[in-house]
Amino acid sequence: MGVGQQIKRLRIQKEYSITELAEKSGVSKSYLSYIERGIQENPSLHVLSRLANTLGVSPEELMGEASTAEHLPPVDPEWLEMIDEAIKNGIRKEDFAFYLDFVKFKNKQGN
């Protein structure tokens, strides 16, 4: 089941109209509609978190990954904020990978 179908199923289960879920979660009604209809298949983690919180589930459950996520440690919210800020400031995955390689190199030099 796709994320949009999962959101719609939970919304109906909670007896929320699309307008109510949009208002409660702070996600625009049109964007929520796009997600539910599968037009927007990759909503941001920020949007998924808002919807999940409003629906009383985890973002992983919305994405159908609850069984996998149960085995992972929780992500520190500060890491998520730093990642979001890095993305907003133009940091690319390649930049981060380069930096990570540099840190690994420096740590090996220190041992």
GROMACS .gro file of N, CA, C and O in nm:
model
  444
    1MET      N    1   0.086  -0.118   0.000
    1MET     CA    2   0.000   0.000   0.000
    1MET      C    3   0.089   0.123   0.000
    1MET      O    4   0.182   0.134   0.080
    2GLY      N    5   0.062   0.218  -0.088
    2GLY     CA    6   0.140   0.341  -0.097
    2GLY      C    7   0.112   0.435   0.019
    2GLY      O    8   0.013   0.421   0.092
    3VAL      N    9   0.199   0.533   0.033
    3VAL     CA   10   0.186   0.627   0.144
    3VAL      C   11   0.054   0.703   0.137
    3VAL      O   12  -0.012   0.724   0.239
    4GLY      N   13   0.011   0.742   0.018
    4GLY     CA   14  -0.116   0.814   0.004
    4GLY      C   15  -0.235   0.730   0.044
    4GLY      O   16  -0.326   0.777   0.113
    5GLN      N   17  -0.232   0.603   0.004
    5GLN     CA   18  -0.341   0.512   0.041
    5GLN      C   19  -0.343   0.489   0.192
    5GLN      O   20  -0.450   0.482   0.253
    6GLN      N   21  -0.223   0.478   0.249
    6GLN     CA   22  -0.214   0.457   0.394
    6GLN      C   23  -0.268   0.579   0.470
    6GLN      O   24  -0.342   0.564   0.567
    7ILE      N   25  -0.234   0.698   0.425
    7ILE     CA   26  -0.284   0.820   0.489
    7ILE      C   27  -0.436   0.826   0.478
    7ILE      O   28  -0.505   0.854   0.577
    8LYS      N   29  -0.487   0.798   0.360
    8LYS     CA   30  -0.633   0.802   0.340
    8LYS      C   31  -0.702   0.700   0.429
    8LYS      O   32  -0.805   0.729   0.491
    9ARG      N   33  -0.647   0.578   0.437
    9ARG     CA   34  -0.706   0.473   0.521
    9ARG      C   35  -0.711   0.517   0.666
    9ARG      O   36  -0.815   0.505   0.733
   10LEU      N   37  -0.600   0.572   0.716
   10LEU     CA   38  -0.596   0.617   0.856
   10LEU      C   39  -0.687   0.736   0.879
   10LEU      O   40  -0.750   0.748   0.985
   11ARG      N   41  -0.694   0.827   0.780
   11ARG     CA   42  -0.782   0.944   0.792
   11ARG      C   43  -0.927   0.901   0.807
   11ARG      O   44  -1.000   0.950   0.894
   12ILE      N   45  -0.967   0.807   0.723
   12ILE     CA   46  -1.105   0.758   0.728
   12ILE      C   47  -1.130   0.682   0.858
   12ILE      O   48  -1.236   0.696   0.921
   13GLN      N   49  -1.030   0.604   0.900
   13GLN     CA   50  -1.042   0.530   1.026
   13GLN      C   51  -1.061   0.626   1.145
   13GLN      O   52  -1.137   0.598   1.236
   14LYS      N   53  -0.993   0.741   1.141
   14LYS     CA   54  -1.006   0.842   1.247
   14LYS      C   55  -1.130   0.929   1.228
   14LYS      O   56  -1.157   1.018   1.308
   15GLU      N   57  -1.200   0.907   1.118
   15GLU     CA   58  -1.321   0.982   1.083
   15GLU      C   59  -1.293   1.130   1.062
   15GLU      O   60  -1.371   1.216   1.101
   16TYR      N   61  -1.179   1.159   0.998
   16TYR     CA   62  -1.145   1.296   0.962
   16TYR      C   63  -1.179   1.317   0.815
   16TYR      O   64  -1.152   1.230   0.732
   17SER      N   65  -1.234   1.432   0.784
   17SER     CA   66  -1.246   1.469   0.644
   17SER      C   67  -1.107   1.514   0.599
   17SER      O   68  -1.019   1.538   0.682
   18ILE      N   69  -1.088   1.526   0.470
   18ILE     CA   70  -0.959   1.572   0.421
   18ILE      C   71  -0.930   1.714   0.471
   18ILE      O   72  -0.817   1.748   0.504
   19THR      N   73  -1.034   1.795   0.483
   19THR     CA   74  -1.020   1.931   0.534
   19THR      C   75  -0.975   1.930   0.680
   19THR      O   76  -0.886   2.006   0.719
   20GLU      N   77  -1.037   1.843   0.760
   20GLU     CA   78  -1.000   1.835   0.902
   20GLU      C   79  -0.855   1.792   0.920
   20GLU      O   80  -0.783   1.850   1.001
   21LEU      N   81  -0.812   1.689   0.846
   21LEU     CA   82  -0.675   1.643   0.859
   21LEU      C   83  -0.578   1.751   0.814
   21LEU      O   84  -0.475   1.773   0.879
   22ALA      N   85  -0.611   1.820   0.708
   22ALA     CA   86  -0.525   1.928   0.660
   22ALA      C   87  -0.511   2.037   0.766
   22ALA      O   88  -0.399   2.082   0.796
   23GLU      N   89  -0.621   2.077   0.826
   23GLU     CA   90  -0.617   2.182   0.928
   23GLU      C   91  -0.542   2.137   1.053
   23GLU      O   92  -0.460   2.211   1.107
   24LYS      N   93  -0.570   2.016   1.099
   24LYS     CA   94  -0.507   1.965   1.221
   24LYS      C   95  -0.357   1.944   1.204
   24LYS      O   96  -0.281   1.963   1.298
   25SER      N   97  -0.314   1.907   1.085
   25SER     CA   98  -0.173   1.877   1.061
   25SER      C   99  -0.093   1.997   1.009
   25SER      O  100   0.029   1.995   1.009
   26GLY      N  101  -0.163   2.098   0.961
   26GLY     CA  102  -0.094   2.214   0.904
   26GLY      C  103  -0.041   2.188   0.764
   26GLY      O  104   0.052   2.254   0.719
   27VAL      N  105  -0.100   2.091   0.695
   27VAL     CA  106  -0.063   2.060   0.557
   27VAL      C  107  -0.176   2.110   0.469
   27VAL      O  108  -0.293   2.090   0.502
   28SER      N  109  -0.143   2.173   0.358
   28SER     CA  110  -0.250   2.228   0.275
   28SER      C  111  -0.340   2.117   0.223
   28SER      O  112  -0.296   2.005   0.196
   29LYS      N  113  -0.467   2.150   0.211
   29LYS     CA  114  -0.567   2.053   0.165
   29LYS      C  115  -0.534   2.003   0.026
   29LYS      O  116  -0.545   1.883  -0.002
   30SER      N  117  -0.491   2.092  -0.063
   30SER     CA  118  -0.460   2.049  -0.200
   30SER      C  119  -0.340   1.955  -0.202
   30SER      O  120  -0.339   1.855  -0.274
   31TYR      N  121  -0.237   1.985  -0.121
   31TYR     CA  122  -0.119   1.899  -0.117
   31TYR      C  123  -0.155   1.762  -0.059
   31TYR      O  124  -0.112   1.659  -0.110
   32LEU      N  125  -0.235   1.762   0.046
   32LEU     CA  126  -0.281   1.637   0.106
   32LEU      C  127  -0.360   1.555   0.004
   32LEU      O  128  -0.342   1.433  -0.008
   33SER      N  129  -0.444   1.621  -0.072
   33SER     CA  130  -0.520   1.553  -0.177
   33SER      C  131  -0.427   1.492  -0.281
   33SER      O  132  -0.448   1.379  -0.325
   34TYR      N  133  -0.323   1.565  -0.321
   34TYR     CA  134  -0.225   1.512  -0.416
   34TYR      C  135  -0.157   1.387  -0.362
   34TYR      O  136  -0.135   1.290  -0.434
   35ILE      N  137  -0.124   1.390  -0.232
   35ILE     CA  138  -0.060   1.274  -0.171
   35ILE      C  139  -0.155   1.154  -0.172
   35ILE      O  140  -0.118   1.044  -0.213
   36GLU      N  141  -0.278   1.176  -0.126
   36GLU     CA  142  -0.374   1.066  -0.118
   36GLU      C  143  -0.405   1.006  -0.255
   36GLU      O  144  -0.427   0.887  -0.266
   37ARG      N  145  -0.407   1.091  -0.358
   37ARG     CA  146  -0.439   1.042  -0.493
   37ARG      C  147  -0.317   0.986  -0.566
   37ARG      O  148  -0.328   0.939  -0.679
   38GLY      N  149  -0.201   0.991  -0.502
   38GLY     CA  150  -0.080   0.936  -0.563
   38GLY      C  151  -0.013   1.027  -0.664
   38GLY      O  152   0.080   0.986  -0.732
   39ILE      N  153  -0.059   1.152  -0.674
   39ILE     CA  154   0.004   1.248  -0.765
   39ILE      C  155   0.139   1.289  -0.705
   39ILE      O  156   0.238   1.298  -0.776
   40GLN      N  157   0.142   1.312  -0.574
   40GLN     CA  158   0.266   1.340  -0.503
   40GLN      C  159   0.302   1.213  -0.427
   40GLN      O  160   0.238   1.181  -0.328
   41GLU      N  161   0.401   1.140  -0.478
   41GLU     CA  162   0.435   1.011  -0.418
   41GLU      C  163   0.547   1.018  -0.315
   41GLU      O  164   0.570   0.921  -0.243
   42ASN      N  165   0.617   1.131  -0.309
   42ASN     CA  166   0.732   1.142  -0.218
   42ASN      C  167   0.725   1.269  -0.133
   42ASN      O  168   0.807   1.359  -0.148
   43PRO      N  169   0.627   1.277  -0.042
   43PRO     CA  170   0.621   1.395   0.044
   43PRO      C  171   0.742   1.400   0.135
   43PRO      O  172   0.802   1.297   0.166
   44SER      N  173   0.778   1.519   0.178
   44SER     CA  174   0.896   1.536   0.264
   44SER      C  175   0.873   1.471   0.400
   44SER      O  176   0.759   1.447   0.442
   45LEU      N  177   0.984   1.445   0.468
   45LEU     CA  178   0.976   1.389   0.601
   45LEU      C  179   0.901   1.483   0.695
   45LEU      O  180   0.828   1.439   0.783
   46HIS      N  181   0.918   1.611   0.674
   46HIS     CA  182   0.849   1.712   0.757
   46HIS      C  183   0.697   1.696   0.744
   46HIS      O  184   0.624   1.695   0.843
   47VAL      N  185   0.648   1.684   0.621
   47VAL     CA  186   0.504   1.667   0.597
   47VAL      C  187   0.457   1.534   0.653
   47VAL      O  188   0.354   1.527   0.720
   48LEU      N  189   0.534   1.427   0.628
   48LEU     CA  190   0.495   1.296   0.681
   48LEU      C  191   0.490   1.298   0.833
   48LEU      O  192   0.400   1.237   0.892
   49SER      N  193   0.584   1.366   0.895
   49SER     CA  194   0.585   1.374   1.042
   49SER      C  195   0.461   1.445   1.094
   49SER      O  196   0.401   1.400   1.192
   50ARG      N  197   0.422   1.554   1.029
   50ARG     CA  198   0.302   1.626   1.071
   50ARG      C  199   0.177   1.539   1.057
   50ARG      O  200   0.093   1.534   1.146
   51LEU      N  201   0.166   1.472   0.944
   51LEU     CA  202   0.050   1.386   0.921
   51LEU      C  203   0.049   1.268   1.018
   51LEU      O  204  -0.055   1.234   1.075
   52ALA      N  205   0.165   1.206   1.035
   52ALA     CA  206   0.175   1.091   1.125
   52ALA      C  207   0.137   1.131   1.268
   52ALA      O  208   0.061   1.059   1.335
   53ASN      N  209   0.188   1.244   1.313
   53ASN     CA  210   0.158   1.291   1.448
   53ASN      C  211   0.007   1.313   1.464
   53ASN      O  212  -0.051   1.272   1.565
   54THR      N  213  -0.054   1.374   1.367
   54THR     CA  214  -0.198   1.400   1.373
   54THR      C  215  -0.279   1.271   1.370
   54THR      O  216  -0.381   1.259   1.438
   55LEU      N  217  -0.230   1.173   1.295
   55LEU     CA  218  -0.301   1.046   1.283
   55LEU      C  219  -0.264   0.946   1.394
   55LEU      O  220  -0.321   0.838   1.402
   56GLY      N  221  -0.168   0.983   1.478
   56GLY     CA  222  -0.130   0.898   1.590
   56GLY      C  223  -0.047   0.777   1.553
   56GLY      O  224  -0.055   0.673   1.619
   57VAL      N  225   0.034   0.790   1.448
   57VAL     CA  226   0.122   0.681   1.406
   57VAL      C  227   0.261   0.739   1.380
   57VAL      O  228   0.280   0.860   1.383
   58SER      N  229   0.357   0.653   1.352
   58SER     CA  230   0.491   0.699   1.319
   58SER      C  231   0.500   0.727   1.169
   58SER      O  232   0.424   0.670   1.091
   59PRO      N  233   0.594   0.812   1.128
   59PRO     CA  234   0.614   0.835   0.984
   59PRO      C  235   0.646   0.704   0.910
   59PRO      O  236   0.604   0.684   0.797
   60GLU      N  237   0.717   0.615   0.977
   60GLU     CA  238   0.751   0.486   0.916
   60GLU      C  239   0.627   0.404   0.886
   60GLU      O  240   0.619   0.337   0.783
   61GLU      N  241   0.530   0.411   0.976
   61GLU     CA  242   0.405   0.339   0.953
   61GLU      C  243   0.332   0.394   0.831
   61GLU      O  244   0.272   0.318   0.755
   62LEU      N  245   0.338   0.526   0.812
   62LEU     CA  246   0.275   0.585   0.693
   62LEU      C  247   0.341   0.535   0.566
   62LEU      O  248   0.276   0.519   0.463
   63MET      N  249   0.471   0.510   0.574
   63MET     CA  250   0.545   0.465   0.456
   63MET      C  251   0.545   0.314   0.443
   63MET      O  252   0.608   0.259   0.353
   64GLY      N  253   0.476   0.245   0.535
   64GLY     CA  254   0.470   0.099   0.529
   64GLY      C  255   0.599   0.032   0.571
   64GLY      O  256   0.627  -0.079   0.530
   65GLU      N  257   0.678   0.101   0.654
   65GLU     CA  258   0.807   0.047   0.694
   65GLU      C  259   0.814   0.024   0.844
   65GLU      O  260   0.923   0.020   0.901
   66ALA      N  261   0.702   0.006   0.909
   66ALA     CA  262   0.702  -0.006   1.055
   66ALA      C  263   0.784  -0.125   1.102
   66ALA      O  264   0.858  -0.115   1.199
   67SER      N  265   0.775  -0.237   1.033
   67SER     CA  266   0.848  -0.356   1.080
   67SER      C  267   0.998  -0.335   1.072
   67SER      O  268   1.072  -0.378   1.157
   68THR      N  269   1.046  -0.267   0.970
   68THR     CA  270   1.189  -0.239   0.957
   68THR      C  271   1.231  -0.135   1.060
   68THR      O  272   1.334  -0.148   1.124
   69ALA      N  273   1.152  -0.030   1.076
   69ALA     CA  274   1.186   0.079   1.165
   69ALA      C  275   1.187   0.036   1.311
   69ALA      O  276   1.259   0.094   1.392
   70GLU      N  277   1.112  -0.067   1.346
   70GLU     CA  278   1.108  -0.112   1.484
   70GLU      C  279   1.244  -0.162   1.530
   70GLU      O  280   1.273  -0.162   1.648
   71HIS      N  281   1.329  -0.204   1.438
   71HIS     CA  282   1.458  -0.258   1.472
   71HIS      C  283   1.568  -0.153   1.472
   71HIS      O  284   1.682  -0.183   1.503
   72LEU      N  285   1.534  -0.030   1.437
   72LEU     CA  286   1.632   0.077   1.432
   72LEU      C  287   1.619   0.166   1.555
   72LEU      O  288   1.509   0.187   1.605
   73PRO      N  289   1.731   0.221   1.602
   73PRO     CA  290   1.720   0.314   1.714
   73PRO      C  291   1.651   0.443   1.668
   73PRO      O  292   1.659   0.478   1.550
   74PRO      N  293   1.586   0.514   1.759
   74PRO     CA  294   1.520   0.639   1.720
   74PRO      C  295   1.625   0.741   1.676
   74PRO      O  296   1.737   0.742   1.726
   75VAL      N  297   1.585   0.828   1.583
   75VAL     CA  298   1.675   0.933   1.535
   75VAL      C  299   1.661   1.054   1.626
   75VAL      O  300   1.550   1.100   1.653
   76ASP      N  301   1.774   1.104   1.670
   76ASP     CA  302   1.777   1.223   1.754
   76ASP      C  303   1.719   1.341   1.675
   76ASP      O  304   1.764   1.369   1.564
   77PRO      N  305   1.618   1.410   1.728
   77PRO     CA  306   1.557   1.522   1.656
   77PRO      C  307   1.657   1.630   1.615
   77PRO      O  308   1.641   1.697   1.514
   78GLU      N  309   1.765   1.647   1.693
   78GLU     CA  310   1.866   1.747   1.657
   78GLU      C  311   1.936   1.710   1.527
   78GLU      O  312   1.970   1.797   1.447
   79TRP      N  313   1.956   1.579   1.503
   79TRP     CA  314   2.015   1.535   1.376
   79TRP      C  315   1.922   1.571   1.261
   79TRP      O  316   1.968   1.619   1.157
   80LEU      N  317   1.793   1.548   1.280
   80LEU     CA  318   1.697   1.581   1.174
   80LEU      C  319   1.697   1.730   1.145
   80LEU      O  320   1.691   1.772   1.029
   81GLU      N  321   1.707   1.813   1.250
   81GLU     CA  322   1.712   1.958   1.231
   81GLU      C  323   1.838   1.998   1.156
   81GLU      O  324   1.834   2.083   1.066
   82MET      N  325   1.952   1.937   1.193
   82MET     CA  326   2.077   1.969   1.124
   82MET      C  327   2.073   1.928   0.978
   82MET      O  328   2.120   2.001   0.890
   83ILE      N  329   2.015   1.812   0.951
   83ILE     CA  330   2.004   1.766   0.812
   83ILE      C  331   1.915   1.861   0.733
   83ILE      O  332   1.948   1.900   0.621
   84ASP      N  333   1.803   1.899   0.793
   84ASP     CA  334   1.711   1.992   0.726
   84ASP      C  335   1.780   2.124   0.697
   84ASP      O  336   1.770   2.178   0.587
   85GLU      N  337   1.856   2.175   0.795
   85GLU     CA  338   1.927   2.301   0.776
   85GLU      C  339   2.035   2.289   0.668
   85GLU      O  340   2.053   2.378   0.586
   86ALA      N  341   2.106   2.177   0.668
   86ALA     CA  342   2.210   2.155   0.567
   86ALA      C  343   2.150   2.154   0.427
   86ALA      O  344   2.203   2.216   0.335
   87ILE      N  345   2.037   2.088   0.412
   87ILE     CA  346   1.971   2.082   0.282
   87ILE      C  347   1.926   2.222   0.240
   87ILE      O  348   1.946   2.263   0.125
   88LYS      N  349   1.868   2.297   0.332
   88LYS     CA  350   1.823   2.433   0.302
   88LYS      C  351   1.940   2.523   0.261
   88LYS      O  352   1.922   2.616   0.185
   89ASN      N  353   2.060   2.493   0.312
   89ASN     CA  354   2.178   2.572   0.281
   89ASN      C  355   2.258   2.518   0.163
   89ASN      O  356   2.370   2.563   0.139
   90GLY      N  357   2.200   2.423   0.091
   90GLY     CA  358   2.261   2.376  -0.032
   90GLY      C  359   2.360   2.262  -0.020
   90GLY      O  360   2.429   2.230  -0.117
   91ILE      N  361   2.369   2.199   0.096
   91ILE     CA  362   2.458   2.085   0.110
   91ILE      C  363   2.398   1.967   0.032
   91ILE      O  364   2.281   1.934   0.048
   92ARG      N  365   2.480   1.908  -0.052
   92ARG     CA  366   2.434   1.793  -0.132
   92ARG      C  367   2.481   1.664  -0.067
   92ARG      O  368   2.570   1.665   0.018
   93LYS      N  369   2.422   1.553  -0.107
   93LYS     CA  370   2.463   1.422  -0.054
   93LYS      C  371   2.611   1.399  -0.080
   93LYS      O  372   2.683   1.346   0.005
   94GLU      N  373   2.657   1.441  -0.197
   94GLU     CA  374   2.798   1.423  -0.233
   94GLU      C  375   2.888   1.501  -0.138
   94GLU      O  376   2.996   1.455  -0.100
   95ASP      N  377   2.846   1.624  -0.101
   95ASP     CA  378   2.923   1.705  -0.007
   95ASP      C  379   2.932   1.636   0.129
   95ASP      O  380   3.038   1.631   0.191
   96PHE      N  381   2.820   1.583   0.174
   96PHE     CA  382   2.817   1.516   0.303
   96PHE      C  383   2.904   1.391   0.300
   96PHE      O  384   2.980   1.363   0.393
   97ALA      N  385   2.895   1.314   0.190
   97ALA     CA  386   2.975   1.192   0.178
   97ALA      C  387   3.125   1.226   0.181
   97ALA      O  388   3.205   1.157   0.244
   98PHE      N  389   3.164   1.336   0.113
   98PHE     CA  390   3.303   1.380   0.113
   98PHE      C  391   3.347   1.415   0.255
   98PHE      O  392   3.454   1.375   0.301
   99TYR      N  393   3.264   1.489   0.326
   99TYR     CA  394   3.296   1.528   0.463
   99TYR      C  395   3.308   1.405   0.553
   99TYR      O  396   3.398   1.395   0.635
  100LEU      N  397   3.218   1.311   0.538
  100LEU     CA  398   3.220   1.189   0.616
  100LEU      C  399   3.349   1.111   0.591
  100LEU      O  400   3.413   1.062   0.686
  101ASP      N  401   3.389   1.101   0.465
  101ASP     CA  402   3.516   1.035   0.432
  101ASP      C  403   3.633   1.107   0.497
  101ASP      O  404   3.727   1.043   0.546
  102PHE      N  405   3.630   1.240   0.498
  102PHE     CA  406   3.736   1.318   0.560
  102PHE      C  407   3.744   1.290   0.710
  102PHE      O  408   3.853   1.271   0.765
  103VAL      N  409   3.629   1.286   0.777
  103VAL     CA  410   3.626   1.258   0.921
  103VAL      C  411   3.681   1.118   0.949
  103VAL      O  412   3.760   1.099   1.043
  104LYS      N  413   3.642   1.021   0.867
  104LYS     CA  414   3.695   0.884   0.884
  104LYS      C  415   3.847   0.883   0.869
  104LYS      O  416   3.918   0.819   0.947
  105PHE      N  417   3.896   0.956   0.769
  105PHE     CA  418   4.040   0.965   0.745
  105PHE      C  419   4.110   1.027   0.865
  105PHE      O  420   4.212   0.975   0.913
  106LYS      N  421   4.056   1.138   0.915
  106LYS     CA  422   4.115   1.206   1.031
  106LYS      C  423   4.115   1.117   1.154
  106LYS      O  424   4.212   1.115   1.230
  107ASN      N  425   4.008   1.041   1.173
  107ASN     CA  426   4.000   0.950   1.289
  107ASN      C  427   4.104   0.838   1.280
  107ASN      O  428   4.161   0.798   1.380
  108LYS      N  429   4.129   0.789   1.159
  108LYS     CA  430   4.232   0.684   1.141
  108LYS      C  431   4.370   0.741   1.169
  108LYS      O  432   4.456   0.672   1.221
  109GLN      N  433   4.393   0.867   1.132
  109GLN     CA  434   4.523   0.931   1.154
  109GLN      C  435   4.550   0.949   1.304
  109GLN      O  436   4.662   0.943   1.348
  110GLY      N  437   4.443   0.971   1.380
  110GLY     CA  438   4.457   0.993   1.524
  110GLY      C  439   4.482   0.866   1.603
  110GLY      O  440   4.528   0.870   1.716
  111ASN      N  441   4.453   0.750   1.545
  111ASN     CA  442   4.471   0.621   1.617
  111ASN      C  443   4.609   0.568   1.605
  111ASN      O  444   4.687   0.573   1.530
   0.00000   0.00000   0.00000
